[in-house]
Short mmCIF file of C-alpha atoms in Angstrom, two decimals:
data_model
loop_
_atom_site.label_atom_id
_atom_site.label_comp_id
_atom_site.label_asym_id
_atom_site.label_seq_id
_atom_site.Cartn_x
_atom_site.Cartn_y
_atom_site.Cartn_z
CA MET A 1 -16.21 -10.28 -8.69
CA GLU A 2 -13.13 -8.08 -8.88
CA PHE A 3 -10.36 -8.18 -6.21
CA TYR A 4 -7.35 -5.83 -6.23
CA ILE A 5 -3.95 -6.15 -4.52
CA ARG A 6 -0.56 -4.47 -5.06
CA GLN A 7 2.60 -6.28 -6.16
CA ASN A 8 4.50 -7.89 -3.22
CA ALA A 9 1.61 -7.07 -0.84
CA THR A 10 0.04 -9.48 1.67
CA LEU A 11 -3.06 -7.40 2.44
CA PRO A 12 -6.00 -7.04 2.06
CA TYR A 13 -7.40 -10.52 2.66
CA LEU A 14 -9.30 -12.16 -0.22
CA LYS A 15 -12.70 -13.01 1.34
CA VAL A 16 -15.65 -14.69 -0.40
CA LYS A 17 -19.11 -15.45 0.99
CA VAL A 18 -20.28 -19.07 0.91
CA PHE A 19 -23.86 -19.47 -0.34
CA LYS A 20 -25.93 -22.39 0.98
CA ASP A 21 -27.41 -24.54 -1.77
CA GLY A 22 -30.61 -25.36 0.16
CA ARG A 23 -30.23 -29.16 -0.02
CA ASN A 24 -29.14 -29.50 3.65
CA ASN A 25 -30.31 -27.85 6.84
CA TYR A 26 -28.10 -25.24 8.49
CA LYS A 27 -26.67 -27.64 11.11
CA GLU A 28 -25.61 -30.16 8.47
CA PHE A 29 -24.25 -27.32 6.36
CA SER A 30 -22.23 -25.91 9.31
CA ASP A 31 -20.88 -29.31 10.37
CA SER A 32 -19.85 -30.06 6.79
CA LEU A 33 -17.86 -26.84 6.47
CA THR A 34 -16.26 -27.18 9.91
CA ALA A 35 -14.96 -30.66 9.06
CA SER A 36 -13.71 -29.61 5.62
CA THR A 37 -10.27 -28.60 4.35
CA ILE A 38 -10.30 -25.29 2.45
CA THR A 39 -7.66 -24.50 -0.19
CA PHE A 40 -7.14 -21.62 -2.65
CA SER A 41 -5.78 -21.70 -6.21
CA MET A 42 -5.17 -18.94 -8.77
CA TYR A 43 -4.25 -19.17 -12.47
CA ASP A 44 -3.34 -16.68 -15.20
CA GLU A 45 -6.39 -15.66 -17.22
CA GLU A 46 -4.48 -15.73 -20.54
CA THR A 47 -2.02 -18.64 -20.16
CA GLN A 48 -4.20 -20.79 -17.83
CA VAL A 49 -1.00 -21.53 -15.84
CA TYR A 50 -1.48 -21.80 -12.08
CA LYS A 51 0.34 -19.19 -9.99
CA ILE A 52 -1.06 -20.62 -6.71
CA LEU A 53 -2.14 -24.26 -6.34
CA ASP A 54 -4.05 -25.65 -3.35
CA ARG A 55 -2.63 -23.30 -0.72
CA PRO A 56 -4.31 -23.61 2.73
CA ALA A 57 -7.17 -21.16 3.24
CA SER A 58 -9.50 -20.53 6.19
CA ILE A 59 -13.21 -20.24 6.95
CA MET A 60 -15.05 -17.93 9.33
CA SER A 61 -18.66 -17.44 10.38
CA THR A 62 -20.72 -14.55 11.75
CA ASP A 63 -22.64 -14.51 15.03
CA THR A 64 -25.94 -13.85 13.26
CA ILE A 65 -28.88 -16.26 13.09
CA PRO A 66 -28.67 -17.94 10.69
CA ALA A 67 -24.87 -17.67 10.51
CA GLU A 68 -23.10 -16.50 7.34
CA TYR A 69 -19.91 -18.27 6.24
CA TYR A 70 -16.88 -16.80 4.46
CA VAL A 71 -13.72 -18.40 3.09
CA TYR A 72 -10.63 -16.24 2.98
CA TYR A 73 -6.97 -16.32 1.94
CA GLN A 74 -4.00 -14.11 2.90
CA PHE A 75 -1.51 -13.61 0.08
CA ARG A 76 2.22 -14.17 0.42
CA LYS A 77 4.72 -11.81 -1.19
CA THR A 78 5.58 -14.47 -3.76
CA ASP A 79 1.88 -14.84 -4.66
CA SER A 80 1.61 -11.19 -5.72
CA LYS A 81 5.14 -10.79 -7.12
CA LYS A 82 4.01 -10.62 -10.77
CA SER A 83 1.38 -8.12 -11.87
CA GLY A 84 -1.46 -9.33 -14.05
CA ARG A 85 -5.06 -10.58 -14.11
CA TYR A 86 -5.83 -13.97 -12.62
CA ILE A 87 -8.83 -16.19 -11.85
CA GLY A 88 -9.18 -17.50 -8.29
CA GLU A 89 -11.04 -20.51 -6.91
CA PHE A 90 -11.60 -22.11 -3.51
CA LYS A 91 -11.81 -25.90 -3.04
CA ILE A 92 -13.65 -27.69 -0.23
CA THR A 93 -12.48 -31.20 0.64
CA ASN A 94 -14.26 -33.50 3.12
CA SER A 95 -15.32 -37.13 3.49
CA GLN A 96 -17.63 -36.78 0.50
CA GLY A 97 -14.84 -35.64 -1.86
CA THR A 98 -13.50 -32.38 -3.29
CA ILE A 99 -15.54 -29.64 -4.97
CA ILE A 100 -14.73 -26.20 -6.31
CA LEU A 101 -16.72 -23.66 -4.30
CA PRO A 102 -19.56 -22.47 -6.58
CA LEU A 103 -19.66 -18.68 -6.92
CA ARG A 104 -22.34 -16.46 -8.41
CA GLU A 105 -19.74 -14.82 -10.65
CA THR A 106 -16.11 -15.40 -11.69
CA LEU A 107 -13.52 -14.34 -9.10
CA PHE A 108 -10.97 -12.10 -10.87
CA VAL A 109 -7.77 -11.27 -8.94
CA ASN A 110 -6.00 -8.13 -10.22
CA VAL A 111 -2.35 -7.74 -9.11
CA LEU A 112 -1.51 -4.08 -9.71
CA GLU A 113 1.97 -2.69 -10.38
CA SER A 114 3.62 -1.24 -7.28
CA PHE A 115 5.46 2.08 -7.18
CA ALA A 116 7.94 0.67 -4.63
CA ASP A 117 10.45 -2.15 -5.21
CA SER A 118 10.57 -4.19 -1.99
CA ASP A 119 13.84 -5.86 -3.09
CA THR A 120 15.76 -2.60 -3.22
CA CYS A 121 13.82 -0.28 -0.89
CA CYS A 122 15.55 0.76 2.30
CA ARG A 123 18.65 -1.43 1.70
CA PRO A 124 22.28 -0.30 1.20
CA ASN A 125 23.53 0.09 -2.36
CA ARG A 126 24.74 -3.35 -3.41
CA GLY A 127 26.93 -1.93 -6.14
CA ASP A 128 25.18 -3.92 -8.85
CA ALA A 129 24.75 -0.90 -11.09
CA PRO A 130 27.15 2.02 -11.63
CA VAL A 131 26.12 5.45 -10.41
CA VAL A 132 25.91 7.86 -13.33
CA PHE A 133 26.60 11.51 -12.54
CA PRO A 134 25.36 14.24 -14.88
CA THR A 135 27.93 15.92 -17.09
CA GLU A 136 28.05 19.69 -16.89
CA THR A 137 27.33 21.43 -20.18
CA PRO A 138 30.21 23.77 -21.08
CA ARG A 139 29.31 27.44 -21.15
CA ASN A 140 30.51 30.08 -23.59
CA THR A 141 33.04 32.42 -22.00
CA VAL A 142 32.51 36.12 -22.74
CA THR A 143 35.76 38.11 -22.99
CA PRO A 144 35.20 41.74 -21.99
CA THR A 145 36.52 44.52 -24.25
CA LEU A 146 38.84 46.94 -22.41
CA SER A 147 38.46 50.67 -22.93
CA LEU A 148 40.56 53.52 -21.48
CA SER A 149 38.79 55.71 -18.98
CA THR A 150 39.75 58.30 -16.38
CA THR A 151 39.34 57.02 -12.84
CA PRO A 152 38.44 59.85 -10.42
CA THR A 153 40.23 60.00 -7.09
CA PRO A 154 37.75 58.88 -4.43
CA SER A 155 37.21 61.00 -1.36
CA VAL A 156 37.54 59.34 2.04
CA THR A 157 34.30 59.27 4.01
CA PRO A 158 34.50 58.16 7.67
CA THR A 159 32.43 55.01 8.30
CA TYR A 160 30.60 54.45 11.57
CA THR A 161 30.41 50.78 12.66
CA PRO A 162 27.54 50.14 15.10
CA THR A 163 28.20 47.89 18.08
CA GLY A 164 24.64 46.61 18.43
CA THR A 165 23.66 43.00 19.12
CA ASN A 166 23.21 40.37 16.40
CA THR A 167 19.65 39.85 15.19
CA PRO A 168 18.76 36.16 15.55
CA THR A 169 17.35 34.36 12.52
CA PRO A 170 13.72 33.36 13.23
CA THR A 171 13.07 29.60 13.35
CA PRO A 172 9.83 28.45 11.73
CA THR A 173 7.50 26.80 14.20
CA ASN A 174 4.91 25.29 11.84
CA ALA A 175 5.83 22.32 9.64
CA TYR A 176 4.83 22.57 5.97
CA TYR A 177 3.54 19.52 4.11
CA ASN A 178 3.04 19.37 0.38
CA TYR A 179 -0.21 17.40 0.28
CA ASN A 180 -3.48 17.25 2.20
CA TRP A 181 -5.70 14.26 1.36
CA GLU A 182 -9.26 13.10 1.95
CA LEU A 183 -8.99 9.34 2.42
CA GLY A 184 -11.33 6.74 0.97
CA GLY A 185 -10.43 4.01 3.47
CA LEU A 186 -7.72 2.54 5.70
CA VAL A 187 -7.05 -1.01 6.91
CA SER A 188 -4.97 -1.71 10.03
CA CYS A 189 -1.82 -3.75 9.33
CA CYS A 190 -2.17 -5.33 12.78
CA ASP A 191 -5.69 -6.79 12.78
CA GLY A 192 -7.06 -6.03 9.28
CA SER A 193 -9.91 -3.93 10.65
CA ASP A 194 -11.34 -0.94 8.77
CA VAL A 195 -10.43 2.48 10.17
CA PRO A 196 -12.67 5.60 9.92
CA THR A 197 -11.48 7.86 7.11
CA GLY A 198 -10.70 11.57 7.22
CA LEU A 199 -8.02 14.11 6.36
CA LEU A 200 -4.33 13.16 6.17
CA SER A 201 -1.14 15.13 5.43
CA SER A 202 1.98 13.82 3.70
CA ASN A 203 5.22 14.90 2.03
CA SER A 204 4.68 12.58 -0.93
CA VAL A 205 1.94 11.45 -3.29
CA LEU A 206 -0.29 8.68 -1.86
CA THR A 207 -2.17 6.03 -3.80
CA SER A 208 -4.28 2.92 -3.21
CA GLY A 209 -2.31 -0.01 -1.75
CA ASP A 210 0.40 2.12 -0.09
CA ILE A 211 1.62 0.98 3.34
CA ILE A 212 1.99 4.06 5.59
CA SER A 213 2.74 4.93 9.22
CA ILE A 214 0.57 7.66 10.77
CA ASN A 215 1.27 9.79 13.86
CA LEU A 216 -1.95 9.81 15.89
CA ASP A 217 -1.35 12.11 18.89
CA GLY A 218 2.16 10.74 19.39
CA ASP A 219 1.18 7.08 18.76
CA ILE A 220 2.52 5.84 15.39
CA LYS A 221 0.60 2.98 13.76
CA CYS A 222 0.72 1.12 10.44
CA TYR A 223 -2.09 1.08 7.84
CA GLU A 224 -2.80 0.20 4.21
CA LEU A 225 -4.68 2.57 1.87
CA ILE A 226 -7.48 0.51 0.30
CA ASN A 227 -8.96 3.23 -1.93
CA ILE A 228 -7.38 6.04 -3.95
CA PRO A 229 -7.27 9.21 -1.76
CA THR A 230 -8.52 12.58 -3.02
CA LEU A 231 -6.05 15.49 -3.02
CA ILE A 232 -7.59 18.50 -1.22
CA ASN A 233 -4.79 21.07 -1.45
CA GLN A 234 -1.11 21.79 -0.79
CA GLY A 235 -0.19 23.69 2.33
CA SER A 236 -0.03 23.41 6.10
CA PRO A 237 -1.18 20.02 7.49
CA LEU A 238 -4.92 19.64 8.04
CA GLY A 239 -4.90 16.17 9.63
CA PRO A 240 -2.68 13.44 11.10
CA ILE A 241 0.76 13.25 9.51
CA VAL A 242 2.17 10.36 7.44
CA THR A 243 5.65 9.75 8.86
CA ASN A 244 6.84 7.27 6.22
CA THR A 245 5.84 4.73 3.54
CA TYR A 246 6.88 1.05 3.40
CA SER A 247 6.98 -1.84 0.94
CA ASP A 248 4.74 -4.03 3.11
CA CYS A 249 2.95 -4.23 6.47
CA ASP A 250 5.55 -6.54 8.04
CA THR A 251 8.32 -3.96 7.56
CA CYS A 252 6.20 -1.21 9.18
CA LYS A 253 5.11 -3.46 12.08
CA SER A 254 8.72 -4.51 12.76
CA ILE A 255 9.47 -0.86 13.57
CA TYR A 256 6.32 0.25 15.44
CA GLY A 257 4.74 -3.07 16.50
CA CYS A 258 1.05 -3.57 17.26
CA THR A 259 -0.47 -2.10 20.43
#
């Protein structure tokens, strides 16, 4: 099983389905999970060093009959600070002891490099690094060669200056956006729910894992791109407009909130 998340991101949730082993009935199985403590750990695939160790996780169930159970974990910024490939595992602890949740395949957690640096984005210049200005390349100066010539005496022609009104400069009425995208999927920063996909317009290049704010008929909301969008064309906007991008959902929600 492959799971992907961007550096310094807290979404999407890591969710894994719990498979019943068949040794207990569903009531015993449900009671056992409800009374259990669920934790999540994650270690580097190459070094075998744990990045996350026994952090509290949660369990949820569906309303179907029989019910399906899922364990899930929400990452912290420090969990996804370093890019790389990790192996994740859930532990279940109850009165009978502690077991590692058996999975049908290995759970690989891929922390992808982020295009935005959350430590420096949107903050004043701290002065840690000097600002380097480009040096102008000197240009060769061409010295003109003077030659004697006869300058004719110009004749004076009367000039008529019109007194008409000034022509106003037209103001463009339609905004122009560089990119129109067909989205593969959005997740709400507020409740984690999937949002129907469609066309979207932006001034910058979008990619999977970006946190964006979208103007939906005057209501601006925060979302995360969960799949790589497809570029349709460059031109006038064809869909809702991306007003800005952010390093994480919390920053976006602190500006627009959740309604």
